[in-house]
PDB file of C-alpha atoms in Angstrom:
ATOM      1  CA  UNK A   1      -7.616  -7.105  60.706  1.00  0.00           C
ATOM      2  CA  UNK A   2      -5.331 -10.080  60.526  1.00  0.00           C
ATOM      3  CA  UNK A   3      -7.527 -11.886  58.017  1.00  0.00           C
ATOM      4  CA  UNK A   4      -7.189 -11.991  54.233  1.00  0.00           C
ATOM      5  CA  UNK A   5     -10.100 -12.274  51.867  1.00  0.00           C
ATOM      6  CA  UNK A   6      -9.508 -14.023  48.556  1.00  0.00           C
ATOM      7  CA  UNK A   7     -11.887 -13.956  45.581  1.00  0.00           C
ATOM      8  CA  UNK A   8     -11.811 -15.779  42.285  1.00  0.00           C
ATOM      9  CA  UNK A   9     -13.434 -15.108  38.963  1.00  0.00           C
ATOM     10  CA  UNK A  10     -13.491 -17.694  36.169  1.00  0.00           C
ATOM     11  CA  UNK A  11     -11.392 -16.478  33.222  1.00  0.00           C
ATOM     12  CA  UNK A  12     -11.776 -19.532  31.002  1.00  0.00           C
ATOM     13  CA  UNK A  13     -13.468 -17.488  28.265  1.00  0.00           C
ATOM     14  CA  UNK A  14     -10.757 -14.815  28.303  1.00  0.00           C
ATOM     15  CA  UNK A  15      -8.009 -17.435  28.105  1.00  0.00           C
ATOM     16  CA  UNK A  16      -9.765 -19.209  25.247  1.00  0.00           C
ATOM     17  CA  UNK A  17     -10.259 -15.898  23.431  1.00  0.00           C
ATOM     18  CA  UNK A  18      -6.575 -15.022  23.820  1.00  0.00           C
ATOM     19  CA  UNK A  19      -5.637 -18.421  22.423  1.00  0.00           C
ATOM     20  CA  UNK A  20      -7.989 -17.999  19.477  1.00  0.00           C
ATOM     21  CA  UNK A  21      -6.598 -14.532  18.822  1.00  0.00           C
ATOM     22  CA  UNK A  22      -3.049 -15.911  18.904  1.00  0.00           C
ATOM     23  CA  UNK A  23      -4.053 -18.686  16.488  1.00  0.00           C
ATOM     24  CA  UNK A  24      -5.774 -16.212  14.159  1.00  0.00           C
ATOM     25  CA  UNK A  25      -2.751 -13.908  14.209  1.00  0.00           C
ATOM     26  CA  UNK A  26      -0.469 -16.839  13.382  1.00  0.00           C
ATOM     27  CA  UNK A  27      -2.770 -17.921  10.543  1.00  0.00           C
ATOM     28  CA  UNK A  28      -2.862 -14.403   9.112  1.00  0.00           C
ATOM     29  CA  UNK A  29       0.906 -14.070   9.447  1.00  0.00           C
ATOM     30  CA  UNK A  30       1.446 -17.343   7.585  1.00  0.00           C
ATOM     31  CA  UNK A  31      -1.102 -16.388   4.925  1.00  0.00           C
ATOM     32  CA  UNK A  32       0.196 -12.871   4.258  1.00  0.00           C
ATOM     33  CA  UNK A  33       3.884 -13.738   4.533  1.00  0.00           C
ATOM     34  CA  UNK A  34       3.856 -15.170   1.004  1.00  0.00           C
ATOM     35  CA  UNK A  35       2.338 -12.129  -0.691  1.00  0.00           C
ATOM     36  CA  UNK A  36       4.488  -9.811  -2.788  1.00  0.00           C
ATOM     37  CA  UNK A  37       2.173  -6.919  -1.922  1.00  0.00           C
ATOM     38  CA  UNK A  38       3.196  -5.090   1.245  1.00  0.00           C
ATOM     39  CA  UNK A  39       0.514  -4.945   3.924  1.00  0.00           C
ATOM     40  CA  UNK A  40       0.362  -2.524   6.869  1.00  0.00           C
ATOM     41  CA  UNK A  41      -2.590  -2.616   9.277  1.00  0.00           C
ATOM     42  CA  UNK A  42      -3.141   0.327  11.601  1.00  0.00           C
ATOM     43  CA  UNK A  43      -5.527   0.096  14.550  1.00  0.00           C
ATOM     44  CA  UNK A  44      -8.264   2.616  15.183  1.00  0.00           C
ATOM     45  CA  UNK A  45      -5.707   4.548  17.254  1.00  0.00           C
ATOM     46  CA  UNK A  46      -3.492   4.504  14.111  1.00  0.00           C
ATOM     47  CA  UNK A  47      -0.701   2.346  15.536  1.00  0.00           C
ATOM     48  CA  UNK A  48       0.817  -0.351  13.335  1.00  0.00           C
ATOM     49  CA  UNK A  49      -0.593  -3.656  14.534  1.00  0.00           C
ATOM     50  CA  UNK A  50       0.316  -5.956  11.667  1.00  0.00           C
ATOM     51  CA  UNK A  51       2.625  -6.029   8.662  1.00  0.00           C
ATOM     52  CA  UNK A  52       3.929  -8.685   6.330  1.00  0.00           C
ATOM     53  CA  UNK A  53       7.525  -9.313   5.180  1.00  0.00           C
ATOM     54  CA  UNK A  54       6.820  -7.809   1.751  1.00  0.00           C
ATOM     55  CA  UNK A  55       6.271  -4.417   3.394  1.00  0.00           C
ATOM     56  CA  UNK A  56       9.784  -4.527   4.841  1.00  0.00           C
ATOM     57  CA  UNK A  57      11.167  -5.661   1.476  1.00  0.00           C
ATOM     58  CA  UNK A  58       9.416  -2.882  -0.456  1.00  0.00           C
ATOM     59  CA  UNK A  59      10.159  -0.077   1.997  1.00  0.00           C
ATOM     60  CA  UNK A  60      13.604  -1.142   3.198  1.00  0.00           C
ATOM     61  CA  UNK A  61      12.500  -0.570   6.803  1.00  0.00           C
ATOM     62  CA  UNK A  62      13.909  -2.888   9.459  1.00  0.00           C
ATOM     63  CA  UNK A  63      11.923  -5.408  11.466  1.00  0.00           C
ATOM     64  CA  UNK A  64      13.052  -3.539  14.608  1.00  0.00           C
ATOM     65  CA  UNK A  65      11.299  -0.445  13.272  1.00  0.00           C
ATOM     66  CA  UNK A  66       8.056  -2.371  12.740  1.00  0.00           C
ATOM     67  CA  UNK A  67       8.283  -4.007  16.176  1.00  0.00           C
ATOM     68  CA  UNK A  68       8.019  -0.544  17.758  1.00  0.00           C
ATOM     69  CA  UNK A  69       4.452  -0.288  16.368  1.00  0.00           C
ATOM     70  CA  UNK A  70       4.856   3.192  14.899  1.00  0.00           C
ATOM     71  CA  UNK A  71       1.886   5.456  14.411  1.00  0.00           C
ATOM     72  CA  UNK A  72       0.574   6.027  10.913  1.00  0.00           C
ATOM     73  CA  UNK A  73       2.130   9.500  10.892  1.00  0.00           C
ATOM     74  CA  UNK A  74       5.515   8.137  12.073  1.00  0.00           C
ATOM     75  CA  UNK A  75       5.365   5.462   9.379  1.00  0.00           C
ATOM     76  CA  UNK A  76       4.611   7.981   6.633  1.00  0.00           C
ATOM     77  CA  UNK A  77       7.298  10.334   7.961  1.00  0.00           C
ATOM     78  CA  UNK A  78       9.774   7.447   7.772  1.00  0.00           C
ATOM     79  CA  UNK A  79       8.727   6.630   4.210  1.00  0.00           C
ATOM     80  CA  UNK A  80       9.163  10.286   3.299  1.00  0.00           C
ATOM     81  CA  UNK A  81      12.573  10.483   5.002  1.00  0.00           C
ATOM     82  CA  UNK A  82      13.705   7.374   3.084  1.00  0.00           C
ATOM     83  CA  UNK A  83      12.301   8.743  -0.204  1.00  0.00           C
ATOM     84  CA  UNK A  84       9.821   5.868  -0.403  1.00  0.00           C
ATOM     85  CA  UNK A  85       6.941   8.183  -1.269  1.00  0.00           C
ATOM     86  CA  UNK A  86       6.737  11.112  -3.688  1.00  0.00           C
ATOM     87  CA  UNK A  87       8.362  14.256  -2.314  1.00  0.00           C
ATOM     88  CA  UNK A  88       5.783  16.977  -1.726  1.00  0.00           C
ATOM     89  CA  UNK A  89       6.313  20.564  -2.776  1.00  0.00           C
ATOM     90  CA  UNK A  90       5.891  21.788   0.789  1.00  0.00           C
ATOM     91  CA  UNK A  91       5.516  20.165   4.195  1.00  0.00           C
ATOM     92  CA  UNK A  92       2.193  21.822   5.065  1.00  0.00           C
ATOM     93  CA  UNK A  93       0.483  20.489   1.960  1.00  0.00           C
ATOM     94  CA  UNK A  94       2.052  17.091   2.605  1.00  0.00           C
ATOM     95  CA  UNK A  95       0.509  16.984   6.101  1.00  0.00           C
ATOM     96  CA  UNK A  96      -2.864  17.901   4.604  1.00  0.00           C
ATOM     97  CA  UNK A  97      -2.465  15.115   2.059  1.00  0.00           C
ATOM     98  CA  UNK A  98      -1.706  12.663   4.870  1.00  0.00           C
ATOM     99  CA  UNK A  99      -4.928  13.658   6.604  1.00  0.00           C
ATOM    100  CA  UNK A 100      -6.781  13.120   3.326  1.00  0.00           C
ATOM    101  CA  UNK A 101      -4.996   9.781   2.876  1.00  0.00           C
ATOM    102  CA  UNK A 102      -6.232   8.640   6.284  1.00  0.00           C
ATOM    103  CA  UNK A 103      -9.823   9.815   5.808  1.00  0.00           C
ATOM    104  CA  UNK A 104     -10.064   8.388   2.286  1.00  0.00           C
ATOM    105  CA  UNK A 105      -8.678   5.043   3.457  1.00  0.00           C
ATOM    106  CA  UNK A 106     -11.215   4.997   6.282  1.00  0.00           C
ATOM    107  CA  UNK A 107     -13.928   5.524   3.638  1.00  0.00           C
ATOM    108  CA  UNK A 108     -12.404   2.848   1.403  1.00  0.00           C
ATOM    109  CA  UNK A 109     -11.613   5.248  -1.436  1.00  0.00           C
ATOM    110  CA  UNK A 110      -7.849   5.782  -1.181  1.00  0.00           C
ATOM    111  CA  UNK A 111      -5.765   4.658  -4.147  1.00  0.00           C
ATOM    112  CA  UNK A 112      -2.702   6.394  -5.538  1.00  0.00           C
ATOM    113  CA  UNK A 113       0.253   5.626  -7.763  1.00  0.00           C
ATOM    114  CA  UNK A 114       3.547   6.798  -6.276  1.00  0.00           C
ATOM    115  CA  UNK A 115       6.384   7.304  -8.740  1.00  0.00           C
ATOM    116  CA  UNK A 116       9.638   7.659  -6.849  1.00  0.00           C
ATOM    117  CA  UNK A 117      12.907   9.304  -7.820  1.00  0.00           C
ATOM    118  CA  UNK A 118      14.444   5.801  -7.969  1.00  0.00           C
ATOM    119  CA  UNK A 119      12.085   5.011 -10.905  1.00  0.00           C
ATOM    120  CA  UNK A 120      10.170   2.608  -8.662  1.00  0.00           C
ATOM    121  CA  UNK A 121       6.401   2.884  -8.920  1.00  0.00           C
ATOM    122  CA  UNK A 122       4.012   1.769  -6.184  1.00  0.00           C
ATOM    123  CA  UNK A 123       0.256   1.401  -6.247  1.00  0.00           C
ATOM    124  CA  UNK A 124      -0.906   2.263  -2.738  1.00  0.00           C
ATOM    125  CA  UNK A 125      -4.425   1.448  -1.583  1.00  0.00           C
ATOM    126  CA  UNK A 126      -6.105   2.118   1.744  1.00  0.00           C
ATOM    127  CA  UNK A 127      -9.077   0.097   2.925  1.00  0.00           C
ATOM    128  CA  UNK A 128     -11.177   0.291   6.087  1.00  0.00           C
ATOM    129  CA  UNK A 129     -11.283  -2.642   8.481  1.00  0.00           C
ATOM    130  CA  UNK A 130     -13.692  -3.399  11.326  1.00  0.00           C
ATOM    131  CA  UNK A 131     -13.446  -1.320  14.499  1.00  0.00           C
ATOM    132  CA  UNK A 132     -12.000   1.692  12.659  1.00  0.00           C
ATOM    133  CA  UNK A 133      -8.711   0.055  11.660  1.00  0.00           C
ATOM    134  CA  UNK A 134      -7.142   0.768   8.258  1.00  0.00           C
ATOM    135  CA  UNK A 135      -5.130  -1.499   5.976  1.00  0.00           C
ATOM    136  CA  UNK A 136      -2.655  -0.129   3.448  1.00  0.00           C
ATOM    137  CA  UNK A 137      -1.465  -2.209   0.516  1.00  0.00           C
ATOM    138  CA  UNK A 138       1.817  -1.389  -1.262  1.00  0.00           C
ATOM    139  CA  UNK A 139       2.293  -3.027  -4.647  1.00  0.00           C
ATOM    140  CA  UNK A 140       5.392  -2.552  -6.799  1.00  0.00           C
ATOM    141  CA  UNK A 141       4.070  -1.930 -10.312  1.00  0.00           C
ATOM    142  CA  UNK A 142       7.364  -0.682 -11.763  1.00  0.00           C
ATOM    143  CA  UNK A 143       7.600  -3.451 -14.370  1.00  0.00           C
ATOM    144  CA  UNK A 144       3.999  -2.890 -15.516  1.00  0.00           C
ATOM    145  CA  UNK A 145       4.578   0.855 -15.857  1.00  0.00           C
ATOM    146  CA  UNK A 146       7.852   0.299 -17.714  1.00  0.00           C
ATOM    147  CA  UNK A 147       6.235  -2.206 -20.078  1.00  0.00           C
ATOM    148  CA  UNK A 148       3.331   0.154 -20.712  1.00  0.00           C
ATOM    149  CA  UNK A 149       5.716   3.028 -21.491  1.00  0.00           C
ATOM    150  CA  UNK A 150       7.728   0.859 -23.899  1.00  0.00           C
ATOM    151  CA  UNK A 151       4.561  -0.354 -25.598  1.00  0.00           C
ATOM    152  CA  UNK A 152       3.272   3.213 -25.950  1.00  0.00           C
ATOM    153  CA  UNK A 153       6.645   4.320 -27.398  1.00  0.00           C
ATOM    154  CA  UNK A 154       6.546   1.471 -29.939  1.00  0.00           C
ATOM    155  CA  UNK A 155       3.029   2.428 -31.004  1.00  0.00           C
ATOM    156  CA  UNK A 156       4.052   6.073 -31.388  1.00  0.00           C
ATOM    157  CA  UNK A 157       7.118   5.059 -33.412  1.00  0.00           C
ATOM    158  CA  UNK A 158       5.000   2.867 -35.676  1.00  0.00           C
ATOM    159  CA  UNK A 159       2.497   5.669 -36.164  1.00  0.00           C
ATOM    160  CA  UNK A 160       5.331   8.095 -36.996  1.00  0.00           C
ATOM    161  CA  UNK A 161       6.665   5.675 -39.619  1.00  0.00           C
ATOM    162  CA  UNK A 162       3.195   5.323 -41.167  1.00  0.00           C
ATOM    163  CA  UNK A 163       2.692   9.091 -41.150  1.00  0.00           C
ATOM    164  CA  UNK A 164       5.996   9.579 -42.988  1.00  0.00           C
ATOM    165  CA  UNK A 165       4.765   7.553 -45.997  1.00  0.00           C
ATOM    166  CA  UNK A 166       3.615   9.495 -49.072  1.00  0.00           C
ATOM    167  CA  UNK A 167       0.883   6.956 -49.795  1.00  0.00           C
ATOM    168  CA  UNK A 168      -2.408   6.940 -47.925  1.00  0.00           C
ATOM    169  CA  UNK A 169      -2.728   3.860 -45.749  1.00  0.00           C
ATOM    170  CA  UNK A 170      -5.731   2.468 -43.904  1.00  0.00           C
ATOM    171  CA  UNK A 171      -5.946  -0.802 -41.942  1.00  0.00           C
ATOM    172  CA  UNK A 172      -9.326  -2.365 -41.264  1.00  0.00           C
ATOM    173  CA  UNK A 173     -10.241  -5.089 -38.789  1.00  0.00           C
ATOM    174  CA  UNK A 174     -12.008  -8.249 -39.947  1.00  0.00           C
ATOM    175  CA  UNK A 175     -15.343  -6.691 -38.958  1.00  0.00           C
ATOM    176  CA  UNK A 176     -14.712  -3.625 -41.150  1.00  0.00           C
ATOM    177  CA  UNK A 177     -13.702  -1.153 -38.418  1.00  0.00           C
ATOM    178  CA  UNK A 178     -10.858   1.229 -39.205  1.00  0.00           C
ATOM    179  CA  UNK A 179      -8.093   0.412 -36.689  1.00  0.00           C
ATOM    180  CA  UNK A 180      -5.113   2.327 -38.075  1.00  0.00           C
ATOM    181  CA  UNK A 181      -4.361   4.950 -40.692  1.00  0.00           C
ATOM    182  CA  UNK A 182      -1.668   7.449 -41.525  1.00  0.00           C
ATOM    183  CA  UNK A 183      -2.063  11.190 -41.762  1.00  0.00           C
TER     184      UNK A 183
END
């Protein structure tokens, strides 16, 4: 009764694995820190396990918020509260859309364009990762959308000018295809 029994188990492999995991995390952090696309990785339990600085820049969320490892639902609620995602017509349908967002991302099929009230436009993609984790990518495509709208407006203006002419006008490409005409 006054004796103590001590046992030991070699943990060299566990220590090496932890070191390798730390090194891999550091490598990924360094790699993804230079991207302009925001990255959020949620574990299979849907807790935030990794994000890059671009995500904080795009969403305006603080590093303290990310350090708390919010759940996917908490993260999306925060984006909604901060008007960083399109406002749904009603909360019930929004919750259903979030469930669809999660299941589609797990299948690798989630991709949406979010146009915000601030005139910012994001392309949001969800992709499955090993072990049931999900990665979300947030890309600011506002300048592309704006350029596309301006280009479309210029084309429509040009077509309106051509249509206002009294003379018939047809433009053919070098291979003989009709590429433009007026009404």
